[in-house]
Amino acid sequence: MQTSYFHNSGRLSRLILRRDRLRIPLWIIIITALTLVIAFAYTNLFTTQQEIMIYAETMRNPAMTAMMGPGYGLDNYTYGAMMAHTMLVFTALAVAIMSIFLVARHTRRDEESGRIEMIRSLPVGRLSNLTATILASFTVNILLALLTGIGLFLLGIESMDLQGSLLYGASLGAAGIFFAAVTALFVQLTANTRNAIGYAVIFLGISYLVRALGDVSSEALSLLSPLGLITRTQVFVNNYWWPLLLTVAAALAITALAFKLNSLRDLEAGLLPARSGRKTASSWLKNPLGLALKLQRTSLIAWAAGLFILGASYGSVFGDVDAFLESVEMYREIFIIAEDIPFVEQFIATLMSVIALIATAPALIMILKVKSEEKASRIEHLLSRAVSRKQVMGSYLLISLAASLIMLLLSAAGMWTAAAAVMADPVPLSLFLKSALVYLPAIWALIGLTVLIIGYKPGAALFSWIYLGYSFLVIYLGEMLQIPDWLSGLTPYGYVPKIPIEEINIPALIILTIISIILMAAGFRGYRQRDIQLSG
Amino acid sequence: MAVIEIKDLAKNFGEVQALDGINLEVQEGEVYGYIGPNGAGKTTTIRILLGILQADRGKATVFGRDAWQDAVEIHKRIAYVPGEVNLWPNLTGGEIIDLFVQLRGSNHKSRREELIARFDLDPSKKCRSYSKGNRQKVALVAAFAAEADLYLLDEPSSGLDPLMEKVFQECITEFKEEGKTVFLSSHILSEVEKLCDKLSIIRQGKIIESGSLNELQHLTRTRMVLETNEEIPSLNDLKGIHDLKKQNNTYSFLVDTAELDQVIQHISKFGVKKLESSPPKLEDVFMEHYRGGGGES
């Protein structure tokens, strides 16, 4: 390729850094800080060798392996191994999502909105924008890797040596670089930013599932997944670097392919053909609810399929849980809280709390769409016609509430289907459903909070996501770290009974539901009274 | 010297034939109008000239260089304004102007300030708060602030108010005086009529008329309003008369410019009381070609 293809790439990278001068540092700081805080927390939570060994035994469980990757160094468990095993996959997911958004934002989104056309009319090479984006995203990931690595080392925790700390950071960076490359490839394929992000996120989801399945059944399968590869580094125990070399090599190959495809295609075109649409609106599209549903149909279907598969992949380890328990007497003593509750049911409770938190995301996306439509000045097309604000908000709320129900039902059904296939003595579907649906009022509370924010201060909508993230941390880590009660009391999920290991708590669920309804009603009131935002 | 040379240019988007054998030549110092309805292929042509779309057939050269191969070199000497301007919402207008000027490698600070003042633009505002017209102004200032030999303008004044449109026209006139070349696409005829030396009309991917304003006016018709003492019998049968309307002894009709002499000689026999004629308007050619294929929608 000629050098003129890359003319002015450096300047464009600087433009990217300038445009994201808040966004990029925020991502890096949040991810690094989270890693450091959690690493530090471990040293306070487990103070005796016996506590550490009990924790190590938990990690031998296949359900834990499916969730976080295979445990290692368990015989001589250290803070370092513990922290790296628990946090690496989930932190890598966050880094991957950062990379996906970063790359899509500066490639396809700019191209789709016609900004690249103006850039390309200047003396700028055909591949300069992709080059600049790749440079910027790789730099961000390398920076994140170094900061996390050095930060971990500086905590001065005994089992976290310099090499291991740097390798932990590098594992995150490698995952980020890999998904930056994958996104650079997907943005060549479709002319639409949402589709490109969708493909990349689906790819990320598949990588997680392939790793989960591989980790409990086949090592070779796990090595096909980038998330599987990075967990093979066995940070702080064996410190293998080869998995990262493979990951980065694959990333570079994918990047090269993305460059090739970019040089072949027209500006603003995708390589996959765009289908032509309908000439007339179908009858169900002709009202606000139909429109809202149509706008989010693809996303709704993708999330539903994703949650069913997630449920099924968790469900598929239940057979192993049974066998595992029968072989080892000791674990039963540790884990069985009440004699009459089978051990496997406790895992249903734990897995369901994670699934309920994930299932909240599509419900929030559905309701937040009403805000993004407003910001894009498209709501006014409806409101200037015979449509009330109540109808608009109501349509999106209805879809959001329906999504919360559908997502929980499907993930429970997925878990049951897979579990029934692998278990000698299957757990009834009703138990899965009860365990899942009990989370509905908590999800509604988050939806209600979001409606309230949209009603009064739509600019603050990010808070809903931060609150969900907080809930995730408290519930997910709370399981393992025995965090103080008042911390989990700050999230509605903390009040949901863990069925089947806890009794159903009807008053708590009713109170949560009432709070949700009050939040929603207040949000509607605000939305009816406030000005609709105008964008220039 | 031909600044733009397009030979037998064709471009397909899937099934859709956007350009079908376009030929065009723009000489140095010309202001060239490129007219056609929406979807005719104007923007596709300009994007091929910018080297951001690759032609399926034919050749497009700018300054004698291949538009696709030598895009970067060519772009150092051209300025482009798109019809629809999207900008990064969290950058200010001033930042974007500076960025674009810098990417072109030259810096004319004084020209920047002068243009900002002329276009009455507030460069300190973030682009998310600009209206369509203001975003257009940012693109115009960014394009005009740097020295260029060729200005490619794709419906550049859409969204500008009449005052700003006047400023825009002044700028083009100045470029013309400086001997710069301007390629101006538009579907607004009055804009082109005032500014252009030559023009081409494109419709459904084909050039249907080309030439100087005078040449094209030969093809046009003159509108006449006529009042006579006597009634003119069978005026409609006369060669070159169109669109005849009659009210008592007042006639209103269009005459083919080529048949003007013959028609005047004929009507003079009936005692002309009043004769008004409007100059040939490009609008008429244009509308005729717009209607073009008749039954097509």
Coordinates of C-alpha atoms in Angstrom, one line a residue, chain A:
Chain A
M1 CA 0.0 0.0 0.0
Q2 CA 1.2 3.5 -0.8
T3 CA 2.3 5.8 2.0
S4 CA -0.2 8.4 0.8
Y5 CA -2.9 6.0 2.1
F6 CA -1.8 7.0 5.6
H7 CA -1.2 10.7 5.1
N8 CA -2.1 12.8 8.2
S9 CA -2.9 9.7 10.4
G10 CA -1.0 11.2 13.3
R11 CA -3.0 14.4 13.3
L12 CA -6.2 12.4 13.2
S13 CA -5.1 10.3 16.2
R14 CA -4.6 13.6 18.1
L15 CA -8.2 14.6 17.0
I16 CA -9.5 11.4 18.6
L17 CA -7.6 12.0 21.8
R18 CA -8.9 15.5 21.9
R19 CA -12.5 14.5 21.2
D20 CA -12.3 11.8 24.0
R21 CA -10.2 13.8 26.4
L22 CA -12.8 13.0 29.1
R23 CA -14.2 9.7 27.9
I24 CA -10.9 7.8 27.6
P25 CA -9.4 8.9 31.0
L26 CA -12.7 8.0 32.7
W27 CA -12.7 4.5 31.3
I28 CA -9.1 4.0 32.2
I29 CA -9.5 5.4 35.7
I30 CA -12.6 3.5 36.5
I31 CA -11.2 0.1 35.4
T32 CA -7.9 0.6 37.0
A33 CA -9.4 1.9 40.3
L34 CA -11.8 -1.0 40.4
T35 CA -9.0 -3.5 40.0
L36 CA -6.9 -1.9 42.7
V37 CA -9.7 -1.5 45.2
I38 CA -10.8 -5.1 44.8
A39 CA -7.2 -6.5 45.0
F40 CA -6.8 -4.5 48.2
A41 CA -10.2 -5.7 49.6
Y42 CA -9.1 -9.3 49.4
T43 CA -6.4 -8.8 51.9
N44 CA -8.9 -7.5 54.4
L45 CA -11.6 -10.0 53.8
F46 CA -9.5 -13.2 54.2
T47 CA -7.2 -12.9 57.1
T48 CA -6.6 -16.5 58.1
Q49 CA -5.2 -19.3 56.0
Q50 CA -8.2 -21.4 56.7
E51 CA -10.6 -18.8 55.2
I52 CA -8.4 -18.7 52.1
M53 CA -8.5 -22.5 51.8
I54 CA -12.3 -22.6 52.1
Y55 CA -12.5 -20.0 49.4
A56 CA -10.1 -22.1 47.3
E57 CA -12.4 -25.1 47.6
T58 CA -15.3 -23.0 46.3
M59 CA -13.3 -22.3 43.3
R60 CA -13.0 -26.0 42.3
N61 CA -16.7 -25.9 41.6
P62 CA -17.6 -26.2 37.9
A63 CA -20.2 -23.5 38.2
M64 CA -17.5 -21.1 39.3
T65 CA -15.3 -22.3 36.5
A66 CA -18.0 -21.6 34.0
M67 CA -18.5 -18.1 35.4
M68 CA -14.9 -17.0 35.9
G69 CA -12.6 -19.5 34.2
P70 CA -10.6 -22.4 35.6
G71 CA -9.1 -22.0 39.1
Y72 CA -5.4 -22.5 39.5
G73 CA -2.8 -22.6 42.2
L74 CA -5.6 -23.7 44.5
D75 CA -3.4 -26.0 46.6
N76 CA -1.4 -23.0 47.8
Y77 CA -3.9 -20.3 47.3
T78 CA -2.7 -16.7 47.5
Y79 CA -4.4 -13.2 47.4
G80 CA -2.9 -12.7 43.9
A81 CA -4.3 -15.9 42.4
M82 CA -7.6 -15.4 44.1
M83 CA -8.0 -11.8 42.8
A84 CA -6.8 -12.6 39.3
H85 CA -9.0 -15.6 38.9
T86 CA -12.2 -13.8 40.2
M87 CA -11.7 -10.5 38.4
L88 CA -9.8 -11.1 35.1
V89 CA -12.7 -12.3 32.9
F90 CA -15.1 -9.8 34.1
T91 CA -12.7 -6.9 33.9
A92 CA -11.7 -8.1 30.4
L93 CA -15.3 -7.9 29.4
A94 CA -15.4 -4.2 30.5
V95 CA -12.1 -3.5 28.7
A96 CA -13.5 -5.2 25.5
I97 CA -16.6 -3.1 25.6
M98 CA -14.6 0.1 26.0
S99 CA -12.6 -0.9 22.9
I100 CA -15.7 -1.8 20.9
F101 CA -17.3 1.6 21.6
L102 CA -14.1 3.5 21.1
V103 CA -13.4 2.0 17.7
A104 CA -16.9 2.0 16.4
R105 CA -17.3 5.7 17.5
H106 CA -14.4 6.9 15.5
T107 CA -14.8 4.7 12.4
R108 CA -18.3 3.8 11.3
R109 CA -20.2 6.4 13.4
D110 CA -18.1 9.3 12.0
E111 CA -18.5 7.8 8.5
E112 CA -22.2 7.2 8.8
S113 CA -22.8 10.8 9.9
G114 CA -20.8 12.2 7.0
R115 CA -17.9 13.6 9.0
I116 CA -15.3 11.3 7.4
E117 CA -16.4 12.6 4.0
M118 CA -15.2 16.1 5.0
I119 CA -12.0 14.7 6.4
R120 CA -11.4 12.7 3.3
S121 CA -11.8 15.8 1.1
L122 CA -8.7 17.2 2.8
P123 CA -5.2 15.8 2.1
V124 CA -5.8 12.7 4.2
G125 CA -5.1 9.2 3.1
R126 CA -7.8 6.6 2.4
L127 CA -6.7 4.5 5.4
S128 CA -5.7 7.3 7.7
N129 CA -8.8 7.4 9.8
L130 CA -8.7 3.6 10.5
T131 CA -5.0 3.9 11.2
A132 CA -5.6 6.8 13.6
T133 CA -8.4 4.9 15.4
I134 CA -6.3 1.7 15.7
L135 CA -3.3 3.7 17.0
A136 CA -5.5 5.5 19.6
S137 CA -7.3 2.4 20.8
F138 CA -4.1 0.3 21.0
T139 CA -2.4 3.1 22.9
V140 CA -5.3 3.4 25.3
N141 CA -5.2 -0.3 26.0
I142 CA -1.4 -0.3 26.5
L143 CA -1.8 2.6 28.9
L144 CA -4.5 0.8 30.8
A145 CA -2.3 -2.4 30.9
L146 CA 0.6 -0.4 32.3
L147 CA -1.4 1.6 34.9
T148 CA -3.2 -1.5 36.2
G149 CA 0.0 -3.6 36.2
I150 CA 2.1 -1.0 38.0
G151 CA -0.7 -0.1 40.3
L152 CA -1.2 -3.7 41.4
F153 CA 2.5 -4.0 42.1
L154 CA 2.6 -0.8 44.1
L155 CA -0.1 -2.1 46.4
G156 CA 2.7 -4.1 47.9
I157 CA 0.7 -7.3 48.4
E158 CA 3.1 -10.2 49.0
S159 CA 1.8 -12.6 46.3
M160 CA 1.6 -9.8 43.7
D161 CA 5.0 -9.6 42.2
L162 CA 6.1 -7.2 39.5
Q163 CA 5.9 -9.8 36.7
G164 CA 2.5 -11.1 37.7
S165 CA 1.1 -7.6 38.1
L166 CA 2.3 -6.5 34.7
L167 CA 1.0 -9.7 33.2
Y168 CA -2.5 -9.1 34.7
G169 CA -2.5 -5.6 33.2
A170 CA -1.2 -7.0 29.9
S171 CA -4.0 -9.6 29.9
L172 CA -6.6 -6.8 30.1
G173 CA -4.7 -4.8 27.5
A174 CA -4.5 -7.8 25.1
A175 CA -8.2 -8.5 25.4
G176 CA -8.9 -4.8 24.7
I177 CA -6.6 -4.8 21.7
F178 CA -8.2 -8.0 20.3
F179 CA -11.7 -6.5 20.5
A180 CA -10.5 -3.2 19.1
A181 CA -9.3 -5.2 16.1
V182 CA -12.5 -7.2 15.8
T183 CA -14.6 -4.1 15.9
A184 CA -12.3 -2.5 13.2
L185 CA -13.2 -5.6 11.1
F186 CA -17.0 -5.5 11.7
V187 CA -17.2 -1.8 10.9
Q188 CA -16.0 -2.7 7.4
L189 CA -18.8 -5.2 7.0
T190 CA -21.9 -3.1 7.7
A191 CA -22.8 0.5 6.8
N192 CA -24.6 1.0 10.1
T193 CA -22.9 1.8 13.4
R194 CA -25.5 0.0 15.6
N195 CA -25.1 -3.2 13.6
A196 CA -21.3 -3.0 13.8
I197 CA -21.5 -2.6 17.6
G198 CA -24.1 -5.3 17.7
Y199 CA -21.9 -7.8 15.8
A200 CA -18.9 -7.0 18.0
V201 CA -20.9 -7.4 21.2
I202 CA -22.3 -10.7 20.0
F203 CA -18.8 -11.8 19.1
L204 CA -17.8 -10.9 22.7
G205 CA -20.8 -12.9 24.1
I206 CA -19.9 -15.9 22.0
S207 CA -16.2 -15.6 23.2
Y208 CA -17.5 -15.7 26.8
L209 CA -19.8 -18.7 26.2
V210 CA -17.2 -20.7 24.2
R211 CA -14.8 -20.1 27.1
A212 CA -17.4 -21.1 29.7
L213 CA -18.3 -24.3 27.8
G214 CA -14.6 -25.0 27.1
D215 CA -13.5 -24.5 30.7
V216 CA -15.9 -27.2 32.0
S217 CA -15.6 -29.6 29.1
S218 CA -12.7 -29.1 26.6
E219 CA -9.4 -27.2 26.9
A220 CA -9.0 -26.9 23.1
L221 CA -12.4 -25.2 22.9
S222 CA -11.3 -22.6 25.4
L223 CA -8.2 -21.8 23.5
L224 CA -10.4 -20.7 20.6
S225 CA -11.8 -17.9 22.6
P226 CA -9.7 -14.8 23.4
L227 CA -11.2 -14.7 26.9
G228 CA -10.2 -18.3 27.2
L229 CA -6.7 -17.5 26.1
I230 CA -6.2 -14.7 28.6
T231 CA -7.3 -16.8 31.5
R232 CA -4.6 -19.3 30.6
T233 CA -1.9 -16.8 31.7
Q234 CA -2.4 -18.1 35.3
V235 CA -1.4 -14.8 36.6
F236 CA 0.5 -14.7 39.9
V237 CA 1.1 -18.4 39.9
N238 CA 2.7 -19.6 36.6
N239 CA 2.8 -16.3 34.8
Y240 CA 2.5 -17.6 31.2
W241 CA 3.0 -15.0 28.6
W242 CA 2.4 -17.1 25.5
P243 CA -1.4 -16.8 25.6
L244 CA -1.1 -13.0 25.3
L245 CA 1.4 -13.3 22.3
L246 CA -1.2 -15.5 20.6
T247 CA -4.0 -13.0 21.4
V248 CA -2.1 -10.0 20.1
A249 CA -0.9 -11.9 17.0
A250 CA -4.5 -12.8 16.2
A251 CA -5.5 -9.1 16.8
L252 CA -2.8 -7.9 14.4
A253 CA -3.9 -10.4 11.7
I254 CA -7.5 -9.2 12.1
T255 CA -6.4 -5.6 11.9
A256 CA -4.5 -6.3 8.7
L257 CA -7.7 -7.8 7.2
A258 CA -9.7 -4.8 8.3
F259 CA -7.2 -2.5 6.6
K260 CA -7.4 -4.6 3.4
L261 CA -11.2 -4.5 3.4
N262 CA -11.3 -0.8 4.1
S263 CA -9.1 -0.1 1.1
L264 CA -11.4 -2.1 -1.1
R265 CA -14.7 -0.6 -0.2
D266 CA -16.4 2.7 -1.0
L267 CA -16.8 5.4 1.6
E268 CA -20.0 5.0 3.6
A269 CA -20.6 1.5 2.1
G270 CA -20.6 -1.8 4.0
L271 CA -19.4 -5.0 2.4
L272 CA -22.5 -6.9 3.5
P273 CA -25.4 -5.9 1.2
A274 CA -28.1 -3.8 2.8
R275 CA -31.5 -5.3 2.3
S276 CA -34.2 -3.0 0.8
G277 CA -37.0 -2.2 3.1
R278 CA -40.8 -2.3 3.0
K279 CA -42.6 0.2 0.8
T280 CA -45.5 0.7 3.1
A281 CA -45.8 0.6 6.9
S282 CA -47.4 -2.6 8.2
S283 CA -50.6 -2.0 10.3
W284 CA -48.9 -2.6 13.7
L285 CA -46.3 0.0 13.0
K286 CA -48.9 2.8 12.7
N287 CA -49.0 3.8 16.4
P288 CA -46.4 5.0 19.0
L289 CA -46.1 1.5 20.6
G290 CA -45.6 -0.2 17.2
L291 CA -42.9 2.4 16.3
A292 CA -41.1 2.0 19.6
L293 CA -41.2 -1.8 19.2
K294 CA -40.0 -1.7 15.6
L295 CA -37.1 0.5 16.5
Q296 CA -35.9 -1.9 19.2
R297 CA -37.0 -5.2 17.7
T298 CA -33.5 -6.4 16.7
S299 CA -32.0 -5.4 20.0
L300 CA -34.8 -7.1 21.9
I301 CA -34.4 -10.4 19.9
A302 CA -30.6 -10.3 20.3
W303 CA -30.8 -9.9 24.1
A304 CA -33.5 -12.5 24.4
A305 CA -31.4 -15.0 22.5
G306 CA -28.3 -14.0 24.4
L307 CA -30.0 -14.5 27.8
F308 CA -31.4 -17.9 26.8
I309 CA -27.9 -19.0 25.8
L310 CA -26.4 -17.6 28.9
G311 CA -28.9 -19.5 31.0
A312 CA -28.4 -22.7 29.1
S313 CA -24.6 -22.5 29.4
Y314 CA -24.8 -22.0 33.1
G315 CA -27.4 -24.8 33.2
S316 CA -25.1 -27.2 31.3
V317 CA -22.7 -27.3 34.3
F318 CA -25.3 -28.6 36.7
G319 CA -24.6 -32.2 35.8
D320 CA -21.0 -31.7 36.9
V321 CA -22.0 -30.0 40.1
D322 CA -23.9 -33.1 41.2
A323 CA -21.1 -35.5 40.3
F324 CA -18.6 -33.2 41.9
L325 CA -20.5 -33.1 45.2
E326 CA -21.1 -36.8 45.4
S327 CA -17.3 -37.4 45.2
V328 CA -16.3 -35.1 48.0
E329 CA -17.9 -35.3 51.4
M330 CA -16.2 -32.2 52.8
Y331 CA -17.9 -29.6 50.5
R332 CA -21.3 -30.6 51.6
E333 CA -20.5 -29.7 55.1
I334 CA -19.1 -26.4 54.1
F335 CA -21.9 -25.4 51.7
I336 CA -25.1 -26.9 52.9
I337 CA -26.8 -24.2 54.9
A338 CA -29.9 -26.1 55.5
E339 CA -29.9 -29.9 55.4
D340 CA -33.1 -30.1 53.3
I341 CA -31.9 -27.9 50.5
P342 CA -29.8 -29.6 47.9
F343 CA -26.5 -28.1 47.1
V344 CA -27.3 -27.6 43.5
E345 CA -30.2 -25.3 44.4
Q346 CA -27.8 -22.9 46.0
F347 CA -26.1 -22.5 42.7
I348 CA -29.4 -21.7 41.1
A349 CA -29.8 -18.8 43.6
T350 CA -26.3 -17.5 43.0
L351 CA -26.4 -17.8 39.2
M352 CA -29.9 -16.3 39.1
S353 CA -28.8 -13.1 40.9
V354 CA -26.1 -12.6 38.3
I355 CA -28.6 -13.3 35.5
A356 CA -31.2 -10.9 36.9
L357 CA -28.6 -8.1 36.9
I358 CA -27.6 -8.8 33.3
A359 CA -31.3 -9.0 32.3
T360 CA -31.8 -5.5 33.7
A361 CA -29.6 -4.1 30.9
P362 CA -32.0 -4.7 28.1
A363 CA -34.9 -3.4 30.2
L364 CA -32.9 -0.2 30.7
I365 CA -31.9 0.1 27.1
M366 CA -35.6 -0.1 26.1
I367 CA -36.7 2.7 28.4
L368 CA -33.6 4.9 27.7
K369 CA -34.5 4.8 24.0
V370 CA -37.2 7.4 24.7
K371 CA -34.4 9.8 25.9
S372 CA -32.1 9.2 22.9
E373 CA -35.0 9.6 20.5
E374 CA -35.6 13.0 22.2
K375 CA -32.0 14.0 22.0
A376 CA -32.0 13.2 18.2
S377 CA -35.1 15.5 17.8
R378 CA -37.2 12.6 16.6
I379 CA -39.7 12.6 19.5
E380 CA -41.0 15.9 18.2
H381 CA -42.3 14.2 15.1
L382 CA -44.6 12.3 17.3
L383 CA -45.5 15.0 19.8
S384 CA -46.3 17.5 17.0
R385 CA -49.0 15.0 15.9
A386 CA -51.9 13.7 17.8
V387 CA -49.8 11.8 20.3
S388 CA -49.5 12.7 24.0
R389 CA -46.3 12.5 26.0
K390 CA -48.0 9.9 28.2
Q391 CA -48.5 7.7 25.2
V392 CA -44.9 8.1 24.1
M393 CA -43.4 7.3 27.6
G394 CA -46.1 4.7 28.1
S395 CA -45.1 2.8 24.9
Y396 CA -41.4 2.6 25.9
L397 CA -42.2 1.8 29.5
L398 CA -44.5 -1.1 28.4
I399 CA -41.8 -2.5 26.2
S400 CA -39.2 -2.1 29.0
L401 CA -41.5 -3.9 31.5
A402 CA -42.3 -6.7 29.0
A403 CA -38.5 -7.0 28.3
S404 CA -37.8 -7.6 32.0
L405 CA -40.3 -10.4 32.1
I406 CA -39.2 -12.0 28.8
M407 CA -35.5 -11.9 29.7
L408 CA -36.0 -13.6 33.1
L409 CA -38.4 -16.2 31.7
L410 CA -36.0 -17.0 28.8
S411 CA -32.9 -17.3 31.0
A412 CA -34.7 -19.5 33.5
A413 CA -36.0 -21.6 30.7
G414 CA -32.6 -21.8 29.1
M415 CA -31.0 -22.9 32.4
W416 CA -33.7 -25.5 33.0
T417 CA -33.5 -26.9 29.5
A418 CA -29.8 -27.5 29.8
A419 CA -29.9 -28.6 33.4
A420 CA -32.6 -31.1 32.7
A421 CA -30.5 -32.6 29.9
V422 CA -27.4 -33.2 32.1
M423 CA -28.8 -33.9 35.5
A424 CA -29.6 -37.4 36.8
D425 CA -32.3 -35.9 39.1
P426 CA -33.6 -32.8 37.4
V427 CA -34.7 -29.7 39.3
P428 CA -38.3 -28.8 38.3
L429 CA -38.8 -25.8 35.9
S430 CA -41.1 -24.1 38.4
L431 CA -38.2 -23.7 40.8
F432 CA -36.0 -22.0 38.1
L433 CA -38.9 -19.7 37.2
K434 CA -39.6 -18.8 40.8
S435 CA -36.0 -18.1 41.5
A436 CA -35.8 -15.8 38.4
L437 CA -39.1 -14.0 38.5
V438 CA -38.7 -13.0 42.2
Y439 CA -36.2 -10.4 40.8
L440 CA -38.9 -8.6 38.7
P441 CA -39.7 -6.0 41.4
A442 CA -36.0 -5.1 41.7
I443 CA -35.7 -4.6 37.9
W444 CA -38.9 -2.6 38.0
A445 CA -37.4 -0.4 40.6
L446 CA -34.4 0.4 38.3
I447 CA -36.8 1.0 35.4
G448 CA -38.8 3.3 37.7
L449 CA -35.7 5.2 38.7
T450 CA -34.8 5.6 35.0
V451 CA -38.3 6.9 34.2
L452 CA -38.0 9.4 37.0
I453 CA -34.6 10.6 35.7
I454 CA -35.9 10.9 32.1
G455 CA -38.9 12.8 33.5
Y456 CA -36.9 15.4 35.4
K457 CA -33.3 15.4 34.3
P458 CA -32.7 13.4 31.1
G459 CA -29.1 14.4 31.0
A460 CA -28.4 12.3 34.1
A461 CA -29.5 9.0 32.5
L462 CA -26.0 7.6 32.9
F463 CA -26.8 7.3 36.6
S464 CA -29.1 4.4 35.9
W465 CA -26.1 2.5 34.4
I466 CA -23.8 3.4 37.2
Y467 CA -26.4 2.2 39.7
L468 CA -26.8 -1.0 37.9
G469 CA -23.0 -1.4 37.8
Y470 CA -22.9 -0.8 41.6
S471 CA -25.6 -3.3 42.1
F472 CA -23.7 -5.9 40.0
L473 CA -20.5 -5.4 42.1
V474 CA -22.3 -5.6 45.4
I475 CA -24.3 -8.7 44.5
Y476 CA -21.6 -10.5 42.5
L477 CA -18.8 -9.8 44.9
G478 CA -21.1 -9.9 47.9
E479 CA -21.5 -13.6 47.3
M480 CA -17.8 -14.2 47.8
L481 CA -16.5 -11.3 49.8
Q482 CA -19.2 -11.2 52.5
I483 CA -19.5 -7.4 52.2
P484 CA -21.4 -5.4 54.8
D485 CA -25.1 -5.6 54.7
W486 CA -25.7 -1.9 54.4
L487 CA -23.8 -1.9 51.1
S488 CA -26.2 -4.4 49.6
G489 CA -29.1 -2.5 51.3
L490 CA -28.4 0.3 48.9
T491 CA -29.6 -1.6 45.9
P492 CA -33.0 -3.1 45.4
Y493 CA -31.4 -6.4 44.4
G494 CA -30.3 -6.7 48.0
Y495 CA -33.9 -7.1 49.2
V496 CA -34.8 -9.9 46.8
P497 CA -35.0 -13.3 48.6
K498 CA -32.5 -15.9 47.1
I499 CA -34.9 -18.6 46.2
P500 CA -34.7 -21.6 46.8
I501 CA -32.2 -21.1 49.6
E502 CA -34.2 -18.4 51.3
E503 CA -37.9 -18.1 52.1
I504 CA -40.0 -16.0 49.7
N505 CA -40.5 -12.6 51.3
I506 CA -43.8 -11.2 50.0
P507 CA -43.8 -7.9 51.9
A508 CA -40.4 -6.9 50.6
L509 CA -41.4 -7.7 47.1
I510 CA -44.7 -5.7 47.5
I511 CA -42.8 -2.7 48.9
L512 CA -40.3 -2.8 46.0
T513 CA -43.2 -2.9 43.5
I514 CA -45.0 0.0 45.2
I515 CA -41.7 2.0 45.2
S516 CA -41.4 1.2 41.4
I517 CA -44.9 2.4 40.7
I518 CA -44.3 5.7 42.6
L519 CA -41.1 6.3 40.8
M520 CA -42.8 5.7 37.4
A521 CA -45.8 7.9 38.2
A522 CA -43.5 10.7 39.3
G523 CA -41.4 10.3 36.2
F524 CA -44.5 10.5 34.0
R525 CA -45.5 13.7 35.8
G526 CA -42.1 15.2 35.2
Y527 CA -42.1 14.2 31.5
R528 CA -45.5 15.7 30.9
Q529 CA -44.4 19.0 32.4
R530 CA -40.9 19.6 31.3
D531 CA -39.6 21.1 28.0
I532 CA -38.7 18.7 25.3
Q533 CA -35.0 19.2 24.6
L534 CA -34.1 20.9 21.4
S535 CA -30.9 20.0 19.6
G536 CA -29.6 22.5 17.0

